């Protein structure tokens, strides 16, 4: 039987590919468990710098496996988290950059996932659907907070209350994705961004991601928080390597920096 989630590592980039094309990559409990394991292992492996999520050639995901969710509904409030929550919390708490590459439909939690990714690229034919209300369900995993923040409250209402289909072009315009690519080009663009990120100072990236994903606070509180981090990082091996590389007119190499 074909593996429904494929994991490959190359040059510091882990790619987690959904591979259940006969069901439009509908996410079963088993797939969520495999995705959570692959992501948590990437977080724990210092050789992995960036994670990419992708689907198959013509589909990112049709969202939750509706058969699974009807037959064995997960308890999202359970302290012993079901696989879907284990995965979504791992994604929420990921410290390394995460990129999504989308071709074809991204439905339901397939869109929610994007809100927790740092970058998302979608081929021209990709589209986005959040039909929670059409299934008589409310949205999940902070999408009611993050989607209005990403695209504005009126567009978020169109998506979450009406379940309207959003094209890749519209998604790029409203800020749901980073950029639209040619059809079939999303993964290539994701890999390009991943290589770029993998060469950067890991701790500086980690802190930047942490700051970007924090909830709102007063400007003064944020300035103080950033100031503390900035002052600490001025003493770091990463910073010394960046400045040394600048004066030596070469690319920085952070592979030996231990901080
Ligand atoms: N869960 C379980 N099975 C699913 C599924 C899902 N979320 N989405 C698709 N499938 C299955 C279909 O039942 C069908 O199975 P079959 O061949 O045994 O009949 C197969 O995958 C192909 O789906 P189909 O609907 O024929 O593909 P399509 O290209 O015409 O449409 C979608 C693709 C994604 C637009 C459509 O399948 C869809 O709307 N799926 C449901 C999405 C959804 O509501 N997700 C939950 C959000 S919370």
Short mmCIF file of C-alpha atoms and ligand atoms in Angstrom, two decimals:
data_model
loop_
_atom_site.label_atom_id
_atom_site.label_comp_id
_atom_site.label_asym_id
_atom_site.label_seq_id
_atom_site.Cartn_x
_atom_site.Cartn_y
_atom_site.Cartn_z
CA UNK A 1 0.00 0.00 0.00
CA UNK A 2 1.28 3.47 -0.87
CA UNK A 3 2.49 5.62 2.00
CA UNK A 4 -0.11 8.43 2.46
CA UNK A 5 2.54 10.87 3.71
CA UNK A 6 5.98 11.02 2.08
CA UNK A 7 8.89 12.54 3.96
CA UNK A 8 12.12 13.50 2.22
CA UNK A 9 15.15 15.41 3.48
CA UNK A 10 17.51 17.32 1.22
CA UNK A 11 20.12 19.93 2.08
CA UNK A 12 18.55 20.87 5.41
CA UNK A 13 14.99 20.98 4.05
CA UNK A 14 12.36 18.43 5.09
CA UNK A 15 9.48 18.02 2.64
CA UNK A 16 6.29 16.45 3.97
CA UNK A 17 4.08 15.51 1.03
CA UNK A 18 0.45 14.41 1.33
CA UNK A 19 0.03 11.42 -0.93
CA UNK A 20 -3.50 10.12 -1.06
CA UNK A 21 -4.53 11.40 -4.49
CA UNK A 22 -7.44 8.95 -4.88
CA UNK A 23 -9.16 10.77 -1.99
CA UNK A 24 -7.87 14.21 -2.93
CA UNK A 25 -5.39 13.97 -0.05
CA UNK A 26 -8.19 13.93 2.55
CA UNK A 27 -6.44 13.89 5.90
CA UNK A 28 -7.09 10.73 7.91
CA UNK A 29 -6.20 10.26 11.59
CA UNK A 30 -3.22 8.19 10.43
CA UNK A 31 -2.00 10.96 8.13
CA UNK A 32 -2.23 13.54 10.90
CA UNK A 33 -0.18 11.25 13.14
CA UNK A 34 2.47 10.85 10.41
CA UNK A 35 2.53 14.61 9.75
CA UNK A 36 2.91 15.37 13.46
CA UNK A 37 5.73 12.84 13.83
CA UNK A 38 7.57 14.20 10.77
CA UNK A 39 7.25 17.80 11.91
CA UNK A 40 8.25 17.12 15.53
CA UNK A 41 11.25 15.08 14.35
CA UNK A 42 12.31 17.95 12.09
CA UNK A 43 12.10 20.34 15.02
CA UNK A 44 14.36 18.05 17.06
CA UNK A 45 16.92 17.51 14.28
CA UNK A 46 19.51 20.29 14.07
CA UNK A 47 20.34 19.25 10.49
CA UNK A 48 16.84 20.27 9.37
CA UNK A 49 16.48 24.02 8.96
CA UNK A 50 13.16 24.39 7.11
CA UNK A 51 10.02 22.32 6.55
CA UNK A 52 7.86 22.30 3.41
CA UNK A 53 4.32 20.92 3.27
CA UNK A 54 2.97 20.01 -0.11
CA UNK A 55 0.40 17.77 -1.75
CA UNK A 56 0.24 15.99 -5.09
CA UNK A 57 0.39 17.52 -8.60
CA UNK A 58 -3.23 18.65 -8.71
CA UNK A 59 -4.36 18.74 -5.09
CA UNK A 60 -3.06 20.09 -1.81
CA UNK A 61 -5.77 18.59 0.37
CA UNK A 62 -9.55 18.21 0.53
CA UNK A 63 -9.26 18.73 4.28
CA UNK A 64 -10.36 16.45 7.06
CA UNK A 65 -11.31 12.94 5.98
CA UNK A 66 -15.06 13.33 6.36
CA UNK A 67 -15.54 9.58 6.79
CA UNK A 68 -13.03 9.52 9.66
CA UNK A 69 -14.53 12.61 11.26
CA UNK A 70 -18.07 11.24 11.07
CA UNK A 71 -17.12 7.69 12.13
CA UNK A 72 -14.58 8.45 14.85
CA UNK A 73 -14.85 12.18 15.62
CA UNK A 74 -11.77 13.51 17.42
CA UNK A 75 -12.20 15.28 20.75
CA UNK A 76 -10.36 18.55 20.19
CA UNK A 77 -10.59 19.35 23.91
CA UNK A 78 -8.97 16.11 25.13
CA UNK A 79 -5.74 16.52 27.09
CA UNK A 80 -4.51 13.36 25.34
CA UNK A 81 -4.57 15.11 21.99
CA UNK A 82 -6.03 13.28 18.99
CA UNK A 83 -3.70 13.13 15.93
CA UNK A 84 -5.24 16.20 14.27
CA UNK A 85 -4.58 18.32 17.36
CA UNK A 86 -1.15 16.82 17.86
CA UNK A 87 -0.33 17.95 14.34
CA UNK A 88 -1.90 21.41 14.58
CA UNK A 89 -0.22 22.15 17.92
CA UNK A 90 3.12 20.98 16.49
CA UNK A 91 2.57 23.38 13.59
CA UNK A 92 1.52 26.22 15.90
CA UNK A 93 4.57 25.66 18.09
CA UNK A 94 7.08 25.04 15.28
CA UNK A 95 10.21 27.11 15.80
CA UNK A 96 11.67 26.48 12.35
CA UNK A 97 10.31 28.15 9.21
CA UNK A 98 7.45 26.27 7.56
CA UNK A 99 6.44 26.76 3.93
CA UNK A 100 3.37 25.43 2.10
CA UNK A 101 3.33 24.64 -1.62
CA UNK A 102 -0.16 24.27 -3.08
CA UNK A 103 -1.50 23.04 -6.40
CA UNK A 104 -5.24 22.50 -6.91
CA UNK A 105 -7.67 22.68 -4.01
CA UNK A 106 -6.77 23.50 -0.41
CA UNK A 107 -9.92 22.87 1.62
CA UNK A 108 -10.86 23.36 5.28
CA UNK A 109 -7.94 22.57 7.53
CA UNK A 110 -5.79 22.77 4.37
CA UNK A 111 -6.43 26.54 4.55
CA UNK A 112 -6.14 26.68 8.35
CA UNK A 113 -2.68 25.10 8.00
CA UNK A 114 -1.56 27.97 5.76
CA UNK A 115 -2.38 30.48 8.46
CA UNK A 116 0.21 28.79 10.67
CA UNK A 117 2.86 28.59 7.91
CA UNK A 118 5.41 31.36 7.39
CA UNK A 119 5.21 31.25 3.58
CA UNK A 120 2.68 29.79 1.16
CA UNK A 121 3.03 29.51 -2.62
CA UNK A 122 0.21 28.39 -4.87
CA UNK A 123 0.08 27.47 -8.55
CA UNK A 124 -2.23 29.50 -10.80
CA UNK A 125 -4.98 26.83 -10.78
CA UNK A 126 -4.96 26.43 -7.00
CA UNK A 127 -7.99 27.49 -5.02
CA UNK A 128 -9.02 27.81 -1.40
CA UNK A 129 -12.24 26.76 0.31
CA UNK A 130 -13.31 26.88 3.95
CA UNK A 131 -16.72 25.19 3.90
CA UNK A 132 -17.02 24.67 7.65
CA UNK A 133 -20.45 26.32 7.96
CA UNK A 134 -21.64 24.47 4.86
CA UNK A 135 -20.89 21.29 6.81
CA UNK A 136 -22.71 22.72 9.85
CA UNK A 137 -19.41 23.17 11.69
CA UNK A 138 -17.61 26.23 13.07
CA UNK A 139 -13.97 26.87 12.02
CA UNK A 140 -11.02 25.51 14.01
CA UNK A 141 -7.43 25.93 15.17
CA UNK A 142 -7.44 29.73 15.48
CA UNK A 143 -8.59 30.39 11.92
CA UNK A 144 -11.23 32.85 13.18
CA UNK A 145 -8.38 34.86 14.70
CA UNK A 146 -5.67 34.44 12.09
CA UNK A 147 -7.72 34.68 8.89
CA UNK A 148 -9.18 38.16 9.61
CA UNK A 149 -5.67 39.22 10.62
CA UNK A 150 -4.28 37.94 7.29
CA UNK A 151 -6.98 39.05 4.86
CA UNK A 152 -9.19 41.51 6.77
CA UNK A 153 -12.50 40.83 8.55
CA UNK A 154 -14.82 41.21 5.53
CA UNK A 155 -12.88 38.78 3.34
CA UNK A 156 -12.58 36.40 6.29
CA UNK A 157 -16.39 36.48 6.69
CA UNK A 158 -16.84 35.69 2.99
CA UNK A 159 -14.56 32.70 3.34
CA UNK A 160 -15.68 31.41 6.73
CA UNK A 161 -19.40 32.26 6.69
CA UNK A 162 -20.22 31.79 3.02
CA UNK A 163 -17.54 29.19 2.23
CA UNK A 164 -16.72 31.10 -0.95
CA UNK A 165 -14.08 29.73 -3.29
CA UNK A 166 -10.99 31.93 -3.49
CA UNK A 167 -8.71 31.72 -6.53
CA UNK A 168 -4.92 31.71 -6.24
CA UNK A 169 -4.85 35.19 -7.77
CA UNK A 170 -7.35 36.53 -5.21
CA UNK A 171 -5.54 34.70 -2.39
CA UNK A 172 -2.28 36.40 -3.33
CA UNK A 173 -3.98 39.79 -3.58
CA UNK A 174 -5.67 39.49 -0.18
CA UNK A 175 -2.56 38.16 1.58
CA UNK A 176 -3.70 34.58 2.22
CA UNK A 177 -0.61 33.32 0.37
CA UNK A 178 2.83 34.75 -0.20
CA UNK A 179 2.66 34.55 -4.00
CA UNK A 180 1.04 32.82 -6.94
CA UNK A 181 3.30 30.85 -9.28
CA UNK A 182 2.83 29.25 -12.68
CA UNK A 183 0.82 26.03 -12.54
CA UNK A 184 3.12 23.33 -11.20
CA UNK A 185 5.60 25.92 -9.91
CA UNK A 186 4.61 26.17 -6.24
CA UNK A 187 6.95 23.50 -4.89
CA UNK A 188 9.89 24.86 -6.90
CA UNK A 189 9.31 28.33 -5.45
CA UNK A 190 8.94 26.84 -1.94
CA UNK A 191 12.26 25.01 -2.39
CA UNK A 192 13.94 28.23 -3.53
CA UNK A 193 12.69 30.08 -0.44
CA UNK A 194 13.66 27.11 1.76
CA UNK A 195 17.26 27.14 0.43
CA UNK A 196 17.41 30.86 1.05
CA UNK A 197 16.13 30.43 4.64
CA UNK A 198 18.41 27.43 5.32
CA UNK A 199 21.48 29.60 4.68
CA UNK A 200 20.42 32.23 7.21
CA UNK A 201 21.36 32.48 10.89
CA UNK A 202 19.05 29.90 12.55
CA UNK A 203 18.71 31.59 15.93
CA UNK A 204 17.99 35.00 14.39
CA UNK A 205 15.31 33.35 12.24
CA UNK A 206 13.86 31.55 15.25
CA UNK A 207 13.58 34.78 17.23
CA UNK A 208 12.06 36.60 14.26
CA UNK A 209 9.44 33.87 13.83
CA UNK A 210 8.70 33.99 17.55
CA UNK A 211 8.17 37.78 17.42
CA UNK A 212 6.06 37.63 14.25
CA UNK A 213 3.72 35.03 15.69
CA UNK A 214 3.17 36.71 19.05
CA UNK A 215 -0.19 38.22 19.81
CA UNK A 216 -0.65 41.99 19.95
CA UNK A 217 0.94 44.01 22.73
CA UNK A 218 1.71 47.68 23.20
CA UNK A 219 4.49 49.14 21.03
CA UNK A 220 6.53 49.89 24.15
CA UNK A 221 6.24 46.29 25.38
CA UNK A 222 7.30 45.03 21.95
CA UNK A 223 10.19 47.50 21.73
CA UNK A 224 11.45 46.33 25.11
CA UNK A 225 11.08 42.67 24.15
CA UNK A 226 12.90 43.20 20.84
CA UNK A 227 15.53 45.31 22.58
CA UNK A 228 16.38 42.50 24.98
CA UNK A 229 16.69 39.99 22.16
CA UNK A 230 18.67 42.42 20.00
CA UNK A 231 21.15 43.20 22.78
CA UNK A 232 21.69 39.49 23.46
CA UNK A 233 22.19 38.67 19.81
CA UNK A 234 24.81 41.42 19.39
CA UNK A 235 27.01 39.12 21.52
CA UNK A 236 26.30 36.01 19.45
CA UNK A 237 28.57 33.96 17.23
CA UNK A 238 25.97 34.32 14.47
CA UNK A 239 26.29 38.11 14.52
CA UNK A 240 30.09 37.95 14.60
CA UNK A 241 30.03 35.61 11.59
CA UNK A 242 27.65 37.94 9.69
CA UNK A 243 29.87 40.98 10.23
CA UNK A 244 33.11 39.09 9.57
CA UNK A 245 31.63 37.74 6.32
CA UNK A 246 30.58 41.28 5.32
CA UNK A 247 34.12 42.66 5.78
CA UNK A 248 35.69 39.61 4.13
CA UNK A 249 33.26 40.03 1.20
CA UNK A 250 31.95 36.45 1.38
CA UNK A 251 28.68 34.67 2.22
CA UNK A 252 28.24 33.93 5.93
CA UNK A 253 28.49 30.32 7.08
CA UNK A 254 26.54 29.72 10.27
CA UNK A 255 27.17 25.97 10.39
CA UNK A 256 29.72 26.33 13.20
CA UNK A 257 27.80 28.84 15.30
CA UNK A 258 26.65 27.19 18.46
CA UNK A 259 24.16 29.79 19.62
N1 LIG B 1 -12.95 13.21 2.96
C1 LIG B 1 -13.12 11.98 2.50
N2 LIG B 1 -13.14 11.69 1.17
C2 LIG B 1 -13.02 12.71 0.32
C3 LIG B 1 -12.85 14.04 0.75
C4 LIG B 1 -12.82 14.28 2.14
N3 LIG B 1 -12.62 15.50 2.64
N4 LIG B 1 -12.75 14.84 -0.34
C5 LIG B 1 -12.82 14.04 -1.40
N5 LIG B 1 -13.01 12.75 -1.02
C6 LIG B 1 -13.14 11.57 -1.88
C7 LIG B 1 -14.47 11.59 -2.61
O1 LIG B 1 -15.49 11.00 -1.81
C8 LIG B 1 -14.12 10.76 -3.82
O2 LIG B 1 -14.09 9.39 -3.43
P1 LIG B 1 -14.69 8.24 -4.43
O3 LIG B 1 -13.81 8.32 -5.65
O4 LIG B 1 -14.52 7.00 -3.64
O5 LIG B 1 -16.09 8.64 -4.71
C9 LIG B 1 -12.68 11.15 -4.13
O6 LIG B 1 -12.16 11.64 -2.92
C10 LIG B 1 -12.53 12.20 -5.20
O7 LIG B 1 -13.30 13.34 -4.81
P2 LIG B 1 -14.19 14.19 -5.85
O8 LIG B 1 -15.16 14.99 -5.05
O9 LIG B 1 -14.73 13.30 -6.93
O10 LIG B 1 -13.05 15.14 -6.48
P3 LIG B 1 -13.26 16.53 -7.22
O11 LIG B 1 -11.97 16.82 -7.92
O12 LIG B 1 -14.51 16.56 -8.05
O13 LIG B 1 -13.47 17.62 -6.05
C11 LIG B 1 -12.95 18.61 -3.89
C12 LIG B 1 -12.41 17.89 -5.15
C13 LIG B 1 -11.84 18.72 -2.88
C14 LIG B 1 -13.45 20.02 -4.29
C15 LIG B 1 -14.16 17.80 -3.35
O14 LIG B 1 -13.78 16.44 -3.22
C16 LIG B 1 -14.66 18.24 -2.00
O15 LIG B 1 -15.34 19.26 -1.90
N6 LIG B 1 -14.34 17.47 -0.94
C17 LIG B 1 -14.87 17.68 0.39
C18 LIG B 1 -14.13 18.87 1.03
C19 LIG B 1 -14.59 19.11 2.44
O16 LIG B 1 -15.72 19.42 2.71
N7 LIG B 1 -13.63 18.96 3.39
C20 LIG B 1 -13.84 19.11 4.79
C21 LIG B 1 -13.63 20.51 5.20
S1 LIG B 1 -13.84 20.73 6.93
#
